[in-house]
CSV table of C-alpha atoms in Angstrom, one decimal:
chain,number,residue,atom,x,y,z
F,31,UNK,CA,-2.3,-28.5,-89.4
F,32,UNK,CA,-3.9,-31.9,-89.9
F,33,UNK,CA,-2.5,-33.1,-86.5
F,34,UNK,CA,-3.9,-30.1,-85.0
F,35,UNK,CA,-7.3,-30.8,-86.2
F,36,UNK,CA,-7.2,-34.4,-84.5
F,37,UNK,CA,-6.1,-32.9,-81.4
F,38,UNK,CA,-9.0,-30.5,-81.2
F,39,UNK,CA,-11.5,-33.2,-82.2
F,40,UNK,CA,-10.1,-35.6,-79.4
F,41,UNK,CA,-10.4,-32.9,-77.0
F,42,UNK,CA,-14.0,-32.1,-77.9
F,43,UNK,CA,-15.1,-35.7,-77.7
F,44,UNK,CA,-13.4,-36.0,-74.3
F,45,UNK,CA,-14.8,-32.8,-73.0
F,46,UNK,CA,-18.0,-32.9,-74.7
F,47,UNK,CA,-20.1,-29.6,-75.2
F,48,UNK,CA,-19.2,-26.7,-73.3
F,49,UNK,CA,-15.8,-27.8,-71.7
F,50,UNK,CA,-17.9,-30.6,-69.6
F,51,UNK,CA,-15.9,-33.9,-69.8
F,52,UNK,CA,-18.0,-36.5,-72.0
F,53,UNK,CA,-18.4,-38.8,-69.2
F,54,UNK,CA,-19.4,-36.1,-67.0
F,55,UNK,CA,-22.1,-34.8,-69.4
F,56,UNK,CA,-23.3,-38.6,-70.1
F,57,UNK,CA,-23.8,-39.3,-66.0
F,58,UNK,CA,-26.1,-36.1,-65.9
F,59,UNK,CA,-28.3,-37.0,-69.3
F,60,UNK,CA,-28.1,-40.7,-69.5
F,61,UNK,CA,-31.5,-41.2,-67.8
F,62,UNK,CA,-33.3,-38.1,-68.8
F,63,UNK,CA,-36.3,-38.7,-71.0
F,64,UNK,CA,-37.9,-36.3,-73.6
F,65,UNK,CA,-41.2,-35.2,-73.0
F,66,UNK,CA,-42.8,-36.8,-76.1
F,67,UNK,CA,-41.7,-40.0,-74.6
F,68,UNK,CA,-43.6,-39.8,-70.9
F,69,UNK,CA,-46.5,-41.5,-72.8
F,70,UNK,CA,-44.9,-43.7,-75.4
F,71,UNK,CA,-45.7,-47.2,-75.1
F,72,UNK,CA,-43.2,-49.8,-73.4
F,73,UNK,CA,-41.6,-52.2,-75.6
F,74,UNK,CA,-43.8,-55.4,-76.7
F,75,UNK,CA,-41.0,-57.9,-75.7
F,76,UNK,CA,-38.2,-57.8,-73.7
F,77,UNK,CA,-34.9,-59.9,-74.5
F,78,UNK,CA,-33.1,-61.5,-71.7
F,79,UNK,CA,-30.2,-59.1,-72.5
F,80,UNK,CA,-32.4,-56.1,-72.5
F,81,UNK,CA,-33.6,-57.1,-68.9
F,82,UNK,CA,-30.3,-57.6,-67.6
F,83,UNK,CA,-29.1,-54.0,-69.2
F,84,UNK,CA,-32.3,-52.7,-67.3
F,85,UNK,CA,-31.3,-54.0,-64.0
F,86,UNK,CA,-28.1,-52.4,-64.2
F,87,UNK,CA,-30.0,-49.1,-64.4
F,88,UNK,CA,-32.3,-50.1,-61.7
F,89,UNK,CA,-29.1,-50.7,-59.4
F,90,UNK,CA,-27.8,-47.3,-60.5
F,91,UNK,CA,-31.3,-45.8,-59.6
F,92,UNK,CA,-31.6,-47.3,-56.2
F,93,UNK,CA,-27.7,-46.9,-55.2
F,94,UNK,CA,-27.6,-43.3,-56.1
F,95,UNK,CA,-31.3,-42.3,-56.5
F,96,UNK,CA,-33.3,-43.7,-53.9
F,97,UNK,CA,-33.4,-41.8,-50.4
F,98,UNK,CA,-34.4,-44.9,-48.8
F,99,UNK,CA,-31.3,-46.8,-49.6
F,100,UNK,CA,-29.5,-46.8,-46.3
F,101,UNK,CA,-32.8,-47.5,-44.3
F,102,UNK,CA,-34.0,-50.5,-46.5
F,103,UNK,CA,-31.0,-52.8,-45.9
F,104,UNK,CA,-27.3,-53.5,-45.6
F,105,UNK,CA,-24.9,-53.5,-48.6
F,106,UNK,CA,-25.0,-57.1,-48.4
F,107,UNK,CA,-28.7,-57.4,-48.6
F,108,UNK,CA,-29.1,-54.8,-51.7
F,109,UNK,CA,-26.2,-57.0,-53.4
F,110,UNK,CA,-27.8,-60.4,-52.7
F,111,UNK,CA,-31.2,-58.8,-54.0
F,112,UNK,CA,-29.5,-57.0,-57.1
F,113,UNK,CA,-27.9,-60.6,-57.9
F,114,UNK,CA,-31.1,-62.4,-57.1
F,115,UNK,CA,-33.0,-60.1,-59.9
F,116,UNK,CA,-30.3,-61.0,-62.3
F,117,UNK,CA,-30.3,-64.8,-61.9
F,118,UNK,CA,-34.6,-64.3,-61.9
F,119,UNK,CA,-34.2,-63.0,-65.9
F,120,UNK,CA,-35.6,-65.6,-68.0
F,121,UNK,CA,-33.7,-67.1,-71.0
F,122,UNK,CA,-36.5,-66.1,-73.4
F,123,UNK,CA,-38.1,-62.6,-74.1
F,124,UNK,CA,-41.2,-61.6,-72.1
F,125,UNK,CA,-43.7,-59.0,-72.9
F,126,UNK,CA,-42.9,-55.3,-70.7
F,127,UNK,CA,-45.7,-56.1,-68.0
F,128,UNK,CA,-44.1,-59.3,-67.0
F,129,UNK,CA,-40.9,-57.8,-66.7
F,130,UNK,CA,-42.7,-55.3,-64.5
F,131,UNK,CA,-44.3,-58.2,-62.3
F,132,UNK,CA,-40.7,-59.8,-62.4
F,133,UNK,CA,-39.3,-56.1,-60.9
F,134,UNK,CA,-42.0,-56.2,-58.4
F,135,UNK,CA,-41.3,-59.7,-57.2
F,136,UNK,CA,-37.8,-59.1,-56.7
F,137,UNK,CA,-37.9,-55.5,-55.1
F,138,UNK,CA,-41.3,-56.0,-53.2
F,139,UNK,CA,-39.2,-56.3,-49.9
F,140,UNK,CA,-38.8,-52.5,-49.8
F,141,UNK,CA,-42.6,-52.2,-49.0
F,142,UNK,CA,-42.4,-48.7,-50.1
F,143,UNK,CA,-45.6,-47.1,-51.8
F,144,UNK,CA,-43.6,-44.4,-53.7
F,145,UNK,CA,-41.4,-47.1,-55.2
F,146,UNK,CA,-43.4,-48.6,-58.1
F,147,UNK,CA,-42.9,-50.1,-61.6
F,148,UNK,CA,-45.0,-49.0,-64.5
F,149,UNK,CA,-45.6,-49.9,-68.2
F,150,UNK,CA,-47.2,-47.7,-70.9
F,151,UNK,CA,-49.5,-50.0,-73.1
F,152,UNK,CA,-50.5,-49.6,-76.8
F,153,UNK,CA,-53.2,-47.1,-75.9
F,154,UNK,CA,-51.1,-44.9,-73.8
F,155,UNK,CA,-52.6,-46.2,-70.2
F,156,UNK,CA,-50.6,-46.5,-67.2
F,157,UNK,CA,-50.2,-49.7,-65.7
F,158,UNK,CA,-48.7,-48.8,-62.0
F,159,UNK,CA,-48.0,-51.3,-59.0
F,160,UNK,CA,-46.2,-50.2,-56.0
F,161,UNK,CA,-43.7,-52.4,-53.8
F,162,UNK,CA,-46.2,-51.8,-50.9
F,163,UNK,CA,-50.0,-51.8,-50.6
F,164,UNK,CA,-52.6,-50.0,-48.2
F,165,UNK,CA,-54.1,-51.9,-45.6
F,166,UNK,CA,-57.7,-51.3,-46.3
F,167,UNK,CA,-60.2,-50.7,-43.5
F,168,UNK,CA,-62.9,-53.5,-43.2
F,169,UNK,CA,-65.6,-52.9,-40.7
F,170,UNK,CA,-67.9,-55.2,-38.7
F,171,UNK,CA,-71.8,-54.8,-38.8
F,172,UNK,CA,-72.0,-55.8,-35.1
F,173,UNK,CA,-71.7,-52.7,-32.6
F,174,UNK,CA,-71.1,-52.9,-29.0
F,175,UNK,CA,-71.0,-50.3,-26.0
F,176,UNK,CA,-68.5,-50.2,-23.4
F,177,UNK,CA,-69.4,-50.7,-19.7
F,178,UNK,CA,-66.7,-50.7,-17.6
F,179,UNK,CA,-63.6,-52.8,-19.0
F,180,UNK,CA,-66.3,-54.9,-20.9
F,181,UNK,CA,-68.0,-54.3,-24.5
F,182,UNK,CA,-71.5,-55.6,-24.9
F,183,UNK,CA,-73.7,-55.8,-27.8
F,184,UNK,CA,-77.4,-54.5,-28.1
F,185,UNK,CA,-78.4,-58.0,-26.5
F,186,UNK,CA,-76.2,-57.8,-23.9
F,187,UNK,CA,-73.8,-60.2,-25.0
F,188,UNK,CA,-70.0,-59.5,-23.9
F,189,UNK,CA,-67.4,-59.8,-26.4
F,190,UNK,CA,-64.8,-61.9,-24.9
F,191,UNK,CA,-62.4,-61.7,-28.2
F,192,UNK,CA,-62.0,-62.8,-31.8
F,193,UNK,CA,-59.5,-65.6,-32.4
F,194,UNK,CA,-56.5,-64.8,-30.0
F,195,UNK,CA,-57.2,-61.0,-30.1
F,196,UNK,CA,-58.8,-59.4,-27.1
F,197,UNK,CA,-61.5,-56.8,-27.6
F,198,UNK,CA,-59.4,-53.8,-27.5
F,199,UNK,CA,-57.1,-55.0,-30.0
F,200,UNK,CA,-60.1,-55.6,-32.6
F,201,UNK,CA,-62.5,-53.0,-31.7
F,202,UNK,CA,-62.4,-49.2,-32.9
F,203,UNK,CA,-64.4,-46.6,-31.5
F,204,UNK,CA,-67.3,-45.0,-34.0
F,205,UNK,CA,-69.1,-41.8,-33.7
F,206,UNK,CA,-72.3,-43.3,-31.8
F,207,UNK,CA,-75.9,-42.0,-32.0
F,208,UNK,CA,-75.6,-40.4,-28.5
F,209,UNK,CA,-72.4,-38.5,-28.4
F,210,UNK,CA,-70.4,-38.3,-25.9
F,211,UNK,CA,-71.1,-42.3,-25.9
F,212,UNK,CA,-69.0,-44.0,-28.4
F,213,UNK,CA,-69.9,-47.6,-30.6
F,214,UNK,CA,-67.6,-49.5,-31.0
F,215,UNK,CA,-67.0,-51.9,-33.9
F,216,UNK,CA,-64.7,-54.6,-35.2
F,217,UNK,CA,-62.0,-53.2,-37.7
F,218,UNK,CA,-59.5,-55.2,-39.7
F,219,UNK,CA,-56.9,-53.7,-41.7
F,220,UNK,CA,-56.4,-56.3,-45.0
F,221,UNK,CA,-54.8,-55.3,-48.5
F,222,UNK,CA,-57.3,-57.9,-49.4
F,223,UNK,CA,-60.6,-59.4,-48.1
F,224,UNK,CA,-60.0,-60.7,-45.0
F,225,UNK,CA,-62.0,-63.9,-44.1
F,226,UNK,CA,-64.8,-62.6,-41.1
F,227,UNK,CA,-63.2,-63.5,-37.8
F,228,UNK,CA,-64.6,-66.0,-35.4
F,229,UNK,CA,-65.8,-64.1,-32.3
F,230,UNK,CA,-66.8,-65.3,-28.9
F,231,UNK,CA,-69.6,-63.8,-27.1
F,232,UNK,CA,-70.9,-64.3,-23.6
F,233,UNK,CA,-74.4,-64.0,-22.8
F,234,UNK,CA,-75.8,-62.7,-19.5
F,235,UNK,CA,-76.2,-66.0,-18.2
F,236,UNK,CA,-72.4,-66.6,-18.5
F,237,UNK,CA,-72.9,-69.1,-21.7
F,238,UNK,CA,-70.4,-68.4,-24.3
F,239,UNK,CA,-70.9,-69.0,-28.1
F,240,UNK,CA,-69.0,-68.5,-31.2
F,241,UNK,CA,-70.1,-66.2,-34.0
F,242,UNK,CA,-68.8,-65.1,-37.2
F,243,UNK,CA,-68.6,-61.1,-37.7
F,244,UNK,CA,-69.4,-60.3,-41.4
F,245,UNK,CA,-67.0,-57.6,-42.7
F,246,UNK,CA,-67.6,-54.7,-45.4
F,247,UNK,CA,-64.9,-52.3,-46.9
F,248,UNK,CA,-65.2,-48.9,-45.5
F,249,UNK,CA,-65.7,-46.5,-47.9
F,250,UNK,CA,-66.0,-42.4,-47.1
F,251,UNK,CA,-65.3,-41.2,-50.0
F,252,UNK,CA,-67.7,-38.4,-51.2
F,253,UNK,CA,-66.8,-38.4,-55.1
F,254,UNK,CA,-65.6,-35.6,-57.3
F,255,UNK,CA,-66.0,-31.9,-56.9
F,256,UNK,CA,-63.8,-28.6,-56.8
F,257,UNK,CA,-60.0,-28.4,-55.9
F,258,UNK,CA,-61.1,-26.4,-52.7
F,259,UNK,CA,-64.5,-25.5,-51.4
F,260,UNK,CA,-65.7,-23.8,-48.1
F,261,UNK,CA,-68.9,-23.9,-46.6
F,262,UNK,CA,-70.6,-23.3,-43.3
F,263,UNK,CA,-72.6,-26.0,-41.7
F,264,UNK,CA,-72.9,-24.2,-39.3
F,265,UNK,CA,-69.3,-24.1,-38.8
F,266,UNK,CA,-66.3,-23.7,-41.2
F,267,UNK,CA,-65.9,-26.9,-43.2
F,268,UNK,CA,-63.0,-26.8,-45.7
F,269,UNK,CA,-63.3,-29.4,-48.3
F,270,UNK,CA,-59.7,-29.6,-50.2
F,271,UNK,CA,-59.2,-32.2,-52.9
F,272,UNK,CA,-55.5,-31.7,-54.1
F,273,UNK,CA,-52.2,-30.6,-53.0
F,274,UNK,CA,-50.8,-30.5,-56.4
F,275,UNK,CA,-49.2,-27.5,-58.1
F,276,UNK,CA,-51.5,-27.5,-61.2
F,277,UNK,CA,-54.3,-26.1,-59.1
F,278,UNK,CA,-52.6,-23.2,-57.7
F,279,UNK,CA,-55.6,-20.8,-57.6
F,280,UNK,CA,-57.5,-22.9,-55.6
F,281,UNK,CA,-54.6,-23.8,-53.0
F,282,UNK,CA,-53.9,-20.2,-52.6
F,283,UNK,CA,-57.7,-19.9,-51.5
F,284,UNK,CA,-57.2,-23.0,-49.2
F,285,UNK,CA,-54.3,-21.2,-47.3
F,286,UNK,CA,-55.7,-17.9,-47.0
F,287,UNK,CA,-58.9,-19.3,-45.5
F,288,UNK,CA,-56.7,-20.4,-42.3
F,289,UNK,CA,-56.8,-17.0,-41.2
F,290,UNK,CA,-60.5,-16.4,-41.9
F,291,UNK,CA,-61.7,-19.3,-39.9
F,292,UNK,CA,-59.5,-19.4,-36.7
F,293,UNK,CA,-61.5,-17.5,-34.5
F,294,UNK,CA,-64.3,-20.4,-35.1
F,295,UNK,CA,-64.9,-22.5,-32.2
F,296,UNK,CA,-64.9,-25.4,-34.7
F,297,UNK,CA,-63.1,-25.9,-37.9
F,298,UNK,CA,-63.6,-28.8,-40.1
F,299,UNK,CA,-60.9,-29.9,-42.6
F,300,UNK,CA,-61.7,-32.4,-44.8
F,301,UNK,CA,-58.7,-33.7,-46.9
F,302,UNK,CA,-60.4,-37.1,-48.2
F,303,UNK,CA,-58.7,-38.4,-51.5
F,304,UNK,CA,-56.1,-35.8,-51.2
F,305,UNK,CA,-53.4,-38.4,-52.9
F,306,UNK,CA,-50.3,-36.2,-52.8
F,307,UNK,CA,-48.6,-33.2,-53.9
F,308,UNK,CA,-46.8,-30.7,-52.1
F,309,UNK,CA,-47.2,-30.6,-47.9
F,310,UNK,CA,-45.7,-27.1,-47.9
F,311,UNK,CA,-49.3,-26.0,-48.6
F,312,UNK,CA,-50.5,-27.6,-45.5
F,313,UNK,CA,-47.3,-26.0,-43.7
F,314,UNK,CA,-48.7,-22.7,-44.7
F,315,UNK,CA,-52.2,-23.4,-43.7
F,316,UNK,CA,-51.2,-24.6,-40.2
F,317,UNK,CA,-48.9,-21.8,-39.8
F,318,UNK,CA,-51.3,-19.1,-40.4
F,319,UNK,CA,-53.9,-21.1,-37.9
F,320,UNK,CA,-51.8,-20.7,-34.9
F,321,UNK,CA,-48.9,-18.7,-33.4
F,322,UNK,CA,-47.3,-22.0,-31.9
F,323,UNK,CA,-44.2,-23.6,-33.5
F,324,UNK,CA,-45.1,-27.4,-34.9
F,325,UNK,CA,-42.8,-30.1,-35.3
F,326,UNK,CA,-42.4,-31.0,-39.0
F,327,UNK,CA,-40.9,-34.6,-40.3
F,328,UNK,CA,-37.4,-35.4,-39.6
F,329,UNK,CA,-36.2,-35.3,-43.5
F,330,UNK,CA,-33.0,-37.1,-45.0
F,331,UNK,CA,-32.9,-35.9,-48.7
F,332,UNK,CA,-30.4,-37.7,-51.0
F,333,UNK,CA,-28.9,-35.2,-53.7
F,334,UNK,CA,-27.0,-36.6,-56.8
F,335,UNK,CA,-26.6,-36.8,-60.6
F,336,UNK,CA,-29.3,-39.5,-60.6
F,337,UNK,CA,-31.8,-37.7,-58.5
F,338,UNK,CA,-31.4,-34.5,-60.3
F,339,UNK,CA,-32.6,-36.3,-63.6
F,340,UNK,CA,-35.6,-37.8,-61.9
F,341,UNK,CA,-36.7,-34.8,-60.5
F,342,UNK,CA,-36.6,-33.2,-64.3
F,343,UNK,CA,-38.3,-36.5,-65.7
F,344,UNK,CA,-41.1,-35.9,-63.0
F,345,UNK,CA,-41.7,-32.3,-63.6
F,346,UNK,CA,-41.2,-32.5,-67.5
F,347,UNK,CA,-44.1,-35.5,-67.6
F,348,UNK,CA,-46.0,-33.8,-65.1
F,349,UNK,CA,-46.0,-30.5,-67.2
F,350,UNK,CA,-46.8,-32.2,-70.5
F,351,UNK,CA,-49.4,-34.8,-69.2
F,352,UNK,CA,-51.7,-32.8,-66.7
F,353,UNK,CA,-54.1,-29.7,-67.2
F,354,UNK,CA,-53.3,-26.7,-65.0
F,355,UNK,CA,-54.7,-23.4,-64.5
F,356,UNK,CA,-52.7,-20.3,-65.3
F,357,UNK,CA,-50.8,-19.9,-62.1
F,358,UNK,CA,-50.1,-23.8,-62.0
F,359,UNK,CA,-48.8,-23.8,-65.5
F,360,UNK,CA,-46.4,-21.1,-64.8
F,361,UNK,CA,-45.3,-22.7,-61.6
F,362,UNK,CA,-44.9,-25.9,-63.6
F,363,UNK,CA,-42.6,-24.1,-66.3
F,364,UNK,CA,-40.6,-22.4,-63.5
F,365,UNK,CA,-40.2,-25.9,-62.0
F,366,UNK,CA,-38.9,-27.3,-65.0
F,367,UNK,CA,-36.7,-24.4,-66.0
F,368,UNK,CA,-35.2,-24.8,-62.2
F,369,UNK,CA,-34.4,-28.6,-62.8
F,370,UNK,CA,-32.8,-28.0,-66.1
F,371,UNK,CA,-30.8,-25.4,-64.5
F,372,UNK,CA,-29.5,-27.6,-61.4
F,373,UNK,CA,-28.5,-30.4,-64.0
F,374,UNK,CA,-26.5,-27.5,-66.0
F,375,UNK,CA,-25.1,-26.2,-62.7
F,376,UNK,CA,-24.1,-29.6,-61.2
F,377,UNK,CA,-22.8,-30.9,-64.0
F,378,UNK,CA,-20.2,-28.0,-64.8
F,379,UNK,CA,-19.4,-27.4,-61.4
F,380,UNK,CA,-19.4,-30.6,-59.3
F,381,UNK,CA,-19.4,-33.7,-61.4
F,382,UNK,CA,-21.2,-36.8,-60.1
F,383,UNK,CA,-21.9,-36.6,-56.6
F,384,UNK,CA,-24.0,-38.4,-53.8
F,385,UNK,CA,-24.7,-36.2,-50.7
F,386,UNK,CA,-27.4,-36.4,-47.9
F,387,UNK,CA,-29.2,-33.6,-46.2
F,388,UNK,CA,-30.6,-33.9,-42.9
F,389,UNK,CA,-32.9,-31.8,-41.6
F,390,UNK,CA,-35.8,-31.1,-38.8
F,391,UNK,CA,-37.0,-28.1,-39.3
F,392,UNK,CA,-40.3,-26.6,-37.4
F,393,UNK,CA,-43.3,-25.2,-39.2
F,394,UNK,CA,-43.1,-21.9,-37.4
F,395,UNK,CA,-46.6,-20.4,-36.2
F,396,UNK,CA,-47.7,-16.9,-37.7
F,397,UNK,CA,-51.1,-16.1,-36.5
F,398,UNK,CA,-51.3,-13.6,-33.8
F,399,UNK,CA,-52.2,-16.2,-31.4
F,400,UNK,CA,-52.6,-20.0,-30.5
F,401,UNK,CA,-55.6,-21.5,-32.2
F,402,UNK,CA,-58.3,-21.5,-29.7
F,403,UNK,CA,-61.0,-23.4,-31.6
F,404,UNK,CA,-61.5,-27.1,-32.4
F,405,UNK,CA,-59.8,-28.8,-35.4
F,406,UNK,CA,-61.7,-31.9,-36.9
F,407,UNK,CA,-59.3,-33.3,-39.5
F,408,UNK,CA,-61.1,-35.8,-41.6
F,409,UNK,CA,-59.3,-38.2,-43.6
F,410,UNK,CA,-59.8,-41.6,-45.7
F,411,UNK,CA,-57.8,-44.1,-47.4
F,412,UNK,CA,-57.2,-41.6,-50.2
F,413,UNK,CA,-55.0,-39.3,-47.8
F,414,UNK,CA,-51.7,-40.4,-48.9
F,415,UNK,CA,-48.1,-39.0,-49.1
F,416,UNK,CA,-48.1,-35.2,-48.5
F,417,UNK,CA,-51.7,-35.5,-47.2
F,418,UNK,CA,-50.5,-37.5,-44.1
F,419,UNK,CA,-48.5,-34.5,-42.8
F,420,UNK,CA,-52.1,-33.1,-42.0
F,421,UNK,CA,-52.3,-35.8,-39.5
F,422,UNK,CA,-48.5,-35.0,-38.3
F,423,UNK,CA,-49.4,-31.3,-37.6
F,424,UNK,CA,-53.0,-31.5,-36.5
F,425,UNK,CA,-52.1,-33.8,-33.5
F,426,UNK,CA,-50.1,-31.2,-32.1
F,427,UNK,CA,-53.0,-28.8,-31.7
F,428,UNK,CA,-54.9,-28.8,-28.2
F,429,UNK,CA,-58.2,-30.5,-28.8
F,430,UNK,CA,-57.5,-31.6,-32.5
F,431,UNK,CA,-59.3,-34.6,-33.3
F,432,UNK,CA,-58.7,-37.0,-36.4
F,433,UNK,CA,-61.8,-38.7,-37.6
F,434,UNK,CA,-62.3,-41.0,-40.6
F,435,UNK,CA,-60.5,-44.0,-41.4
F,436,UNK,CA,-56.6,-44.9,-41.6
F,437,UNK,CA,-54.6,-43.2,-44.1
F,438,UNK,CA,-53.0,-44.5,-47.1
F,439,UNK,CA,-49.9,-44.8,-45.6
F,440,UNK,CA,-47.4,-43.4,-48.4
F,441,UNK,CA,-44.6,-41.4,-46.6
F,442,UNK,CA,-41.7,-42.8,-45.4
F,443,UNK,CA,-39.5,-41.9,-48.5
F,444,UNK,CA,-41.3,-39.4,-51.0
F,445,UNK,CA,-40.8,-36.6,-53.3
F,446,UNK,CA,-40.6,-38.6,-56.5
F,447,UNK,CA,-38.4,-39.0,-59.2
F,448,UNK,CA,-38.9,-40.9,-62.1
F,449,UNK,CA,-36.6,-43.1,-64.7
F,450,UNK,CA,-37.8,-44.8,-67.7
F,451,UNK,CA,-35.5,-48.0,-68.2
F,452,UNK,CA,-34.3,-47.6,-71.8
F,453,UNK,CA,-34.6,-51.0,-73.2
F,454,UNK,CA,-37.7,-52.1,-72.1
F,455,UNK,CA,-39.9,-48.9,-71.4
F,456,UNK,CA,-40.5,-50.0,-68.0
F,457,UNK,CA,-40.8,-47.1,-65.7
F,458,UNK,CA,-39.4,-46.7,-61.9
F,459,UNK,CA,-40.1,-44.0,-59.3
F,460,UNK,CA,-38.1,-43.7,-56.1
F,461,UNK,CA,-38.1,-41.1,-53.6
F,462,UNK,CA,-35.7,-38.4,-52.8
F,463,UNK,CA,-36.5,-37.8,-49.4
F,464,UNK,CA,-37.0,-39.9,-46.4
F,465,UNK,CA,-39.7,-38.7,-43.6
F,466,UNK,CA,-39.3,-39.8,-39.9
F,467,UNK,CA,-42.2,-38.9,-37.6
F,468,UNK,CA,-40.4,-37.1,-34.6
F,469,UNK,CA,-43.1,-38.7,-32.1
F,470,UNK,CA,-43.1,-42.2,-33.5
F,471,UNK,CA,-39.2,-43.7,-32.9
F,472,UNK,CA,-40.3,-47.0,-34.9
F,473,UNK,CA,-40.9,-44.7,-38.1
F,474,UNK,CA,-43.8,-43.9,-40.3
F,475,UNK,CA,-46.4,-47.5,-40.6
F,476,UNK,CA,-45.8,-47.6,-44.4
F,477,UNK,CA,-49.2,-49.2,-46.0
F,478,UNK,CA,-51.3,-48.9,-42.7
F,479,UNK,CA,-51.2,-45.0,-42.4
F,480,UNK,CA,-52.3,-43.0,-39.6
F,481,UNK,CA,-55.0,-44.4,-37.5
F,482,UNK,CA,-57.9,-42.1,-36.6
F,483,UNK,CA,-58.7,-41.3,-33.3
F,484,UNK,CA,-62.4,-41.7,-34.1
F,485,UNK,CA,-63.7,-44.2,-36.8
F,486,UNK,CA,-66.6,-43.0,-38.9
F,487,UNK,CA,-68.7,-46.1,-40.9
F,488,UNK,CA,-69.4,-44.1,-43.9
F,489,UNK,CA,-73.4,-44.2,-43.3
F,490,UNK,CA,-73.7,-40.6,-43.0
F,491,UNK,CA,-70.1,-38.9,-43.0
F,492,UNK,CA,-71.7,-35.4,-43.1
F,493,UNK,CA,-74.3,-36.0,-40.3
F,494,UNK,CA,-71.4,-37.8,-38.0
F,495,UNK,CA,-69.2,-34.8,-38.4
F,496,UNK,CA,-71.8,-32.3,-37.7
F,497,UNK,CA,-72.5,-34.3,-34.3
F,498,UNK,CA,-69.1,-34.3,-33.6
F,499,UNK,CA,-68.9,-30.6,-34.2
F,500,UNK,CA,-71.7,-29.9,-32.0
F,501,UNK,CA,-69.9,-31.9,-29.2
F,502,UNK,CA,-66.7,-30.2,-29.4
F,503,UNK,CA,-68.4,-26.8,-29.2
F,504,UNK,CA,-69.8,-27.7,-25.8
F,505,UNK,CA,-66.8,-28.2,-23.1
F,506,UNK,CA,-68.5,-30.9,-21.2
F,507,UNK,CA,-69.3,-32.8,-24.2
F,508,UNK,CA,-66.0,-32.4,-25.3
F,509,UNK,CA,-64.5,-33.3,-22.2
F,510,UNK,CA,-66.3,-36.5,-21.8
F,511,UNK,CA,-65.5,-37.7,-25.5
F,512,UNK,CA,-62.1,-37.3,-24.6
F,513,UNK,CA,-62.3,-39.5,-21.5
F,514,UNK,CA,-64.2,-42.1,-23.7
F,515,UNK,CA,-61.4,-42.3,-26.3
F,516,UNK,CA,-58.6,-44.8,-25.9
F,517,UNK,CA,-55.4,-43.1,-25.1
């Protein structure tokens, strides 16, 4: 009898609960985080042994949970990066923030705005940094107009170039005061404040001179407001501020607006500051705007026992940490329940696994006819991740115009999963789905984002958009504006 009991105990330890072998169950649960730990402070001090143990977890997450793994480097490059990270561990304990910075230094080569490390300080504040960064637009005060192939300022001086860059490489078209004529201004993209470029000007008499062009940070934000609002101005202006599921009532109203405004000659879709979320809501809006099929990203999703745990962590922490309307809360509860079911099902039926799923699906138009109006898509640096799908789709509509500034550039590997390193309490995020723009062979410009067709200087955004809308309603003005824009 005693021997039978010992055999039963051994079987329970080997199989775990519910007949799942203990090693399999551990592989599906060792990275999960209890919701109460989502905002728990990170460790005050992290020992060398703890850092090395957490680096082993990071290696597992990148190898089995990061959809950008194969795109970022070869096996040899990854192995070298992991070895160098282990070698960089100091001999004495450091605080969690310093460990975060060490990780950023060692994995910054990924240049991925979705791959980030953060800690929670003693007050619960999130101290986040990504392995990439946005190249902010800095705009020059000097304005130029185009005369043939030359660009001249208000005094008639021609811009010869700035440093070794010709005028076309530094000047960007702005909505001028007399559309369809455009103004042109120097725009420099930089993560930090750049030095004012030294430009060469040629006077009407042929004399050349050097001049520094002062740069100011471009600012197009209009502050906070409702998640979705619609106004006539005298054209439909749709202001969307979120694509996140906790505001489902507002998002549903946004989706419904496509059918309501598609007969207008000009529609403004304003997505400034929409910092990620679910781009399926944008897909649905464009689907209801036109009957044409639009091309979506080429996607490459990674599925594994690691990504399933990271997804559960992400949704558990979102559900426990954000305010939601009733529909949003219900959706989040269902999403958390689904994440748990997916782990349980895969654990029982598959064991540890790693597979990739590649797709290139269209966004099928469902409207009764093509969109015959003109779309003005207003973007800024706050348009990130899922929001950047709006540019991908808008540029497939005839006559659409993207205006504002460059988007954030956070899309090459999305669909976040979150992991809390068990020894330090440092968090790591990694995307589960890689994205490729089917129209851009070189890939998505991470960090730079999409450039607008027409830049705004931020002095009067509403006035500039109204002037553009009026121009686009006039066929002659619209045609002349298109000719004035660079290809």
